[in-house]
Short mmCIF file of C-alpha atoms in Angstrom, two decimals:
data_model
loop_
_atom_site.label_atom_id
_atom_site.label_comp_id
_atom_site.label_asym_id
_atom_site.label_seq_id
_atom_site.Cartn_x
_atom_site.Cartn_y
_atom_site.Cartn_z
CA MET A 1 16.78 34.93 -70.45
CA LEU A 2 16.00 31.27 -71.69
CA ILE A 3 15.23 28.16 -69.83
CA GLU A 4 14.95 25.05 -71.94
CA LEU A 5 15.34 21.43 -71.55
CA LEU A 6 16.77 19.52 -74.49
CA GLU A 7 14.58 16.50 -74.06
CA PRO A 8 10.68 16.40 -73.17
CA LEU A 9 9.99 15.34 -69.64
CA ALA A 10 9.42 11.48 -69.16
CA LYS A 11 7.19 12.29 -66.19
CA PRO A 12 5.38 15.46 -64.91
CA GLY A 13 7.42 17.95 -63.39
CA VAL A 14 7.60 21.37 -61.77
CA LEU A 15 10.12 24.01 -62.98
CA ARG A 16 10.96 26.69 -60.36
CA PHE A 17 13.02 29.82 -61.37
CA THR A 18 14.68 32.15 -58.68
CA TYR A 19 16.66 35.31 -58.94
CA ASN A 20 18.91 36.10 -55.86
CA GLY A 21 17.16 33.67 -53.92
CA GLN A 22 13.52 35.09 -54.75
CA GLU A 23 11.15 33.20 -56.72
CA TRP A 24 10.16 34.51 -60.12
CA TYR A 25 8.23 31.58 -61.52
CA LYS A 26 6.81 28.31 -60.87
CA GLY A 27 5.05 26.01 -63.41
CA ASP A 28 3.74 22.65 -63.86
CA PHE A 29 4.91 20.73 -67.25
CA PRO A 30 3.13 17.64 -68.17
CA ALA A 31 5.13 14.42 -69.35
CA GLY A 32 5.87 14.59 -73.24
CA GLU A 33 6.01 18.26 -73.54
CA PRO A 34 9.10 20.20 -74.05
CA VAL A 35 10.05 22.64 -71.13
CA ARG A 36 10.83 26.18 -72.63
CA ILE A 37 10.22 29.46 -70.68
CA SER A 38 11.95 32.86 -71.47
CA PHE A 39 12.04 36.11 -69.45
CA GLY A 40 13.21 39.58 -70.14
CA PRO A 41 16.81 40.30 -68.92
CA PRO A 42 17.20 41.25 -65.25
CA LYS A 43 17.61 44.99 -64.40
CA HIS A 44 20.04 44.53 -61.62
CA SER A 45 23.14 42.07 -60.81
CA GLY A 46 22.30 38.68 -59.46
CA VAL A 47 22.34 34.85 -59.86
CA ALA A 48 19.47 33.06 -61.58
CA ASN A 49 18.75 29.43 -60.66
CA ALA A 50 16.32 26.74 -62.38
CA PHE A 51 15.22 23.89 -60.46
CA LEU A 52 13.17 20.87 -61.54
CA ALA A 53 11.25 18.44 -59.50
CA VAL A 54 10.00 15.32 -61.46
CA ALA A 55 7.04 13.08 -60.39
CA GLY A 56 6.89 14.86 -56.91
CA GLU A 57 10.63 14.03 -56.26
CA GLU A 58 13.13 16.42 -54.52
CA GLU A 59 14.07 19.28 -56.80
CA VAL A 60 17.50 19.50 -58.54
CA LEU A 61 19.42 22.50 -59.86
CA VAL A 62 19.26 22.30 -63.64
CA GLY A 63 20.59 25.55 -64.59
CA SER A 64 22.34 28.76 -63.45
CA ALA A 65 23.52 32.18 -64.59
CA SER A 66 24.86 35.25 -63.31
CA TYR A 67 24.37 38.68 -64.48
CA ILE A 68 26.50 41.55 -63.62
CA TYR A 69 25.37 45.25 -63.89
CA GLN A 70 26.87 48.55 -62.67
CA ASP A 71 25.45 48.33 -59.21
CA ARG A 72 26.75 47.45 -55.68
CA LEU A 73 25.75 43.63 -56.01
CA GLY A 74 27.54 43.53 -59.30
CA ALA A 75 30.84 44.87 -57.67
CA ARG A 76 30.76 42.19 -54.90
CA MET A 77 30.20 39.61 -57.73
CA MET A 78 33.36 40.95 -59.45
CA LEU A 79 35.26 40.47 -56.28
CA ASP A 80 33.84 37.01 -55.57
CA SER A 81 34.88 36.07 -59.20
CA ALA A 82 38.41 37.51 -58.49
CA ARG A 83 38.84 35.20 -55.72
CA ASP A 84 38.02 32.20 -57.79
CA GLU A 85 40.04 33.38 -60.81
CA LYS A 86 43.25 31.48 -61.40
CA ASN A 87 44.63 33.95 -63.92
CA ILE A 88 46.22 36.69 -61.75
CA ASN A 89 45.78 39.34 -64.50
CA ARG A 90 42.19 38.60 -64.98
CA ALA A 91 41.59 38.49 -61.33
CA ARG A 92 43.15 41.98 -60.80
CA ALA A 93 41.19 43.46 -63.62
CA LEU A 94 38.08 42.42 -61.83
CA ILE A 95 39.07 43.86 -58.55
CA ARG A 96 40.06 47.23 -60.57
CA ASN A 97 36.52 47.26 -62.04
CA ALA A 98 35.01 46.64 -58.77
CA ILE A 99 37.07 49.50 -57.19
CA ALA A 100 36.21 52.02 -59.97
CA LEU A 101 32.47 51.04 -59.70
CA LEU A 102 32.22 51.35 -55.84
CA GLU A 103 34.38 54.70 -55.64
CA LYS A 104 31.53 56.08 -57.98
CA LEU A 105 28.59 54.58 -55.88
CA ASP A 106 29.80 54.84 -52.28
CA PRO A 107 33.71 55.81 -51.92
CA ASN A 108 33.40 55.54 -47.98
CA SER A 109 31.64 51.95 -47.85
CA GLU A 110 33.02 48.89 -46.32
CA ASP A 111 32.64 47.15 -49.76
CA VAL A 112 35.27 49.57 -51.34
CA ALA A 113 37.48 49.07 -48.18
CA ASN A 114 37.24 45.29 -48.99
CA ALA A 115 38.09 45.79 -52.61
CA TYR A 116 41.24 47.89 -51.71
CA THR A 117 42.46 45.20 -49.44
CA ALA A 118 41.77 42.49 -52.15
CA MET A 119 43.95 44.50 -54.55
CA CYS A 120 46.48 45.14 -51.92
CA PHE A 121 46.91 41.42 -51.13
CA SER A 122 46.92 40.59 -54.91
CA LEU A 123 49.77 42.97 -55.52
CA PHE A 124 51.85 42.51 -52.46
CA PHE A 125 52.21 38.53 -52.36
CA THR A 126 52.35 38.20 -56.20
CA LYS A 127 55.07 35.54 -57.33
CA SER A 128 56.36 37.73 -60.21
CA ARG A 129 60.14 38.64 -60.13
CA LYS A 130 59.74 41.93 -61.85
CA HIS A 131 59.32 45.23 -60.22
CA ILE A 132 58.79 43.68 -56.68
CA ALA A 133 59.49 46.76 -54.73
CA LYS A 134 57.25 48.78 -56.81
CA ARG A 135 54.58 46.37 -56.76
CA LYS A 136 54.46 46.23 -53.13
CA ILE A 137 54.58 49.75 -52.59
CA GLU A 138 51.49 50.05 -54.85
CA ALA A 139 49.91 47.46 -52.69
CA LEU A 140 50.38 49.21 -49.46
CA SER A 141 48.88 52.41 -51.19
CA PHE A 142 45.57 50.49 -51.63
CA TYR A 143 45.80 49.22 -47.89
CA GLU A 144 46.05 52.86 -46.92
CA LYS A 145 43.07 53.64 -48.72
CA ALA A 146 41.25 51.00 -46.89
CA LEU A 147 42.68 52.15 -43.60
CA ALA A 148 41.27 55.63 -44.41
CA VAL A 149 37.81 54.52 -45.26
CA TRP A 150 37.62 52.65 -41.82
CA GLU A 151 39.00 55.87 -40.27
CA HIS A 152 36.54 57.98 -41.81
CA ASN A 153 33.56 55.52 -40.56
CA GLY A 154 34.79 55.29 -37.12
CA ASN A 155 35.25 51.53 -37.57
CA THR A 156 37.74 51.15 -34.86
CA ASP A 157 37.56 47.35 -34.64
CA LYS A 158 38.38 47.01 -38.35
CA LEU A 159 40.94 49.78 -38.11
CA ALA A 160 42.80 48.29 -35.12
CA GLY A 161 43.31 44.84 -36.52
CA ASN A 162 44.41 46.09 -40.15
CA LEU A 163 46.97 48.66 -38.79
CA THR A 164 48.52 45.58 -37.06
CA ASN A 165 48.41 43.52 -40.28
CA VAL A 166 49.81 46.37 -42.36
CA SER A 167 52.65 47.09 -39.93
CA VAL A 168 53.83 43.62 -40.82
CA MET A 169 53.85 44.39 -44.56
CA TYR A 170 55.74 47.66 -44.11
CA SER A 171 58.24 45.71 -42.11
CA ARG A 172 58.71 43.25 -44.88
CA LEU A 173 59.23 46.23 -47.19
CA GLY A 174 61.97 47.55 -44.83
CA ASP A 175 60.02 50.76 -43.79
CA ASP A 176 60.65 50.29 -40.09
CA LYS A 177 59.40 53.69 -39.36
CA THR A 178 56.09 53.32 -41.00
CA ALA A 179 55.72 49.93 -39.46
CA VAL A 180 56.16 51.01 -35.94
CA ALA A 181 53.69 53.91 -36.37
CA ARG A 182 51.08 51.62 -37.78
CA ALA A 183 51.66 48.97 -35.20
CA LEU A 184 51.63 51.51 -32.21
CA ARG A 185 48.30 53.06 -33.44
CA GLY A 186 46.85 49.65 -33.89
CA LEU A 187 47.94 48.88 -30.26
CA LYS A 188 46.19 52.10 -28.88
CA LEU A 189 42.97 51.45 -30.54
CA THR A 190 43.00 47.92 -29.04
CA ARG A 191 43.93 48.97 -25.71
CA ALA A 192 40.90 51.48 -25.74
CA GLN A 193 38.42 48.58 -26.18
CA SER A 194 36.72 47.21 -23.17
CA ALA A 195 38.48 44.43 -20.94
CA GLU A 196 35.64 42.19 -22.03
CA ALA A 197 35.99 42.79 -25.71
CA ILE A 198 39.70 42.34 -25.48
CA ALA A 199 39.06 38.96 -23.46
CA ASN A 200 36.67 37.68 -26.18
CA ASP A 201 38.97 38.74 -29.09
CA LYS A 202 41.15 35.85 -29.70
CA GLU A 203 43.21 38.01 -32.19
CA ALA A 204 43.50 40.90 -29.73
CA VAL A 205 47.09 39.81 -28.21
CA ASN A 206 48.52 40.04 -31.88
CA ALA A 207 48.48 44.03 -31.43
CA TRP A 208 50.94 43.77 -28.43
CA THR A 209 52.95 40.97 -30.20
CA HIS A 210 53.54 42.88 -33.28
CA ALA A 211 53.86 46.43 -31.85
CA ALA A 212 56.74 45.06 -29.63
CA SER A 213 58.33 43.04 -32.35
CA ARG A 214 58.19 46.24 -34.71
CA CYS A 215 59.74 48.40 -31.99
CA LEU A 216 62.55 45.87 -31.50
CA SER A 217 63.10 45.69 -35.14
CA ALA A 218 63.59 49.43 -35.03
CA GLY A 219 66.08 49.52 -32.14
CA LYS A 220 63.58 50.68 -29.56
CA ILE A 221 64.33 48.08 -26.99
CA ASP A 222 63.14 49.50 -23.96
CA GLN A 223 59.73 50.45 -25.60
CA ALA A 224 59.44 46.79 -26.98
CA ASN A 225 60.09 45.39 -23.42
CA ARG A 226 57.37 47.70 -21.89
CA ILE A 227 54.74 46.47 -24.32
CA VAL A 228 55.77 42.87 -23.70
CA LYS A 229 55.17 43.39 -19.97
CA ASP A 230 52.00 45.15 -20.46
CA GLY A 231 50.77 42.29 -22.63
CA LEU A 232 51.81 39.48 -20.45
CA LYS A 233 50.16 41.38 -17.36
CA ARG A 234 46.82 41.87 -19.45
CA PHE A 235 46.55 38.20 -20.92
CA GLY A 236 48.55 36.17 -18.29
CA GLU A 237 52.14 35.15 -18.33
CA ASP A 238 50.97 31.33 -18.56
CA SER A 239 48.30 31.97 -21.22
CA PRO A 240 48.96 29.99 -24.28
CA LYS A 241 47.87 33.44 -26.05
CA CYS A 242 51.24 34.81 -25.08
CA ALA A 243 53.62 32.20 -26.54
CA HIS A 244 54.56 34.79 -29.14
CA LEU A 245 54.89 37.46 -26.72
CA TRP A 246 57.34 35.40 -24.75
CA ASN A 247 59.26 34.84 -27.98
CA VAL A 248 59.74 38.47 -28.52
CA ARG A 249 60.77 38.80 -24.87
CA ALA A 250 63.43 36.32 -25.64
CA GLN A 251 64.49 38.57 -28.60
CA VAL A 252 64.62 41.48 -26.51
CA PHE A 253 67.00 39.53 -24.02
CA ALA A 254 69.05 38.32 -27.09
CA THR A 255 69.44 41.92 -28.21
CA ARG A 256 70.38 43.37 -24.94
CA SER A 257 72.91 40.46 -24.52
CA ALA A 258 74.57 41.21 -27.70
CA LEU A 259 74.66 44.85 -26.71
CA CYS A 260 76.30 44.32 -23.65
CA ARG A 261 78.88 41.77 -25.21
CA SER A 262 79.83 44.54 -27.72
CA LYS A 263 80.13 47.20 -24.73
CA ALA A 264 82.38 44.59 -22.99
CA GLU A 265 84.49 43.99 -26.06
CA GLN A 266 84.83 47.82 -26.52
CA LEU A 267 85.98 48.41 -22.87
CA LEU A 268 88.44 45.52 -22.90
CA PRO A 269 91.74 47.02 -22.06
CA PRO A 270 94.73 46.08 -24.32
CA GLY A 271 96.66 42.94 -22.89
CA GLY A 272 93.46 42.25 -20.52
CA CYS A 273 91.98 38.76 -20.05
CA SER A 274 90.03 37.65 -23.19
CA ILE A 275 86.38 37.60 -22.91
#
């Protein structure tokens, strides 16, 4: 690891070197002398920064470098790099490497669950037109792995919200049965939270909204209506939180109206007055 300034300092300065935010070196350099220091390579992942303060002025960043090794921080750094990577194939390669590493280090960690969801979203929302269904199925398999981690760890907060999220993705894939099952499980876990926790969670109402919507899509009209009623009772019929719940209720009424109209048309006797 080498830190070297191309030009000698015009005024005296202080060079400071940090690794992962911890100071490793600090030294004074007189005017006219070159600034050059070297260290052995780090033994664990991290970010190195070099700061220079000239003539007592505020220090500025003059250099930075990242080092990634086969450790937990290295896996997190790969995931961070994947989020910033514009090339989708390179981003996925970084995520896969992070997953492989985390599965060895700690297969039930929050880090590996986050890596699974990162891969899921990368695959599910791809803009590629080839093998779309296959990619989405693969994406959901990674989400299921993340759910299994949260289940194993007893992280019901993460599990509840992500069950609701994944239900939407199953619905988009056309798998209404699994979508309903995941949404109802997410709703059950959310209902089990304290009244205070639900009231303080701005996203809690989504469990009711999506569970009702998934049930309606699967033809479970009465169950959808019961979920809507329960949600409106818990959060308040006039609460802005319930706007989407009211929309699902409108869809319930519209579906029932269409069924009633269809029944009426079926029962209309020949020659009777038209409906």
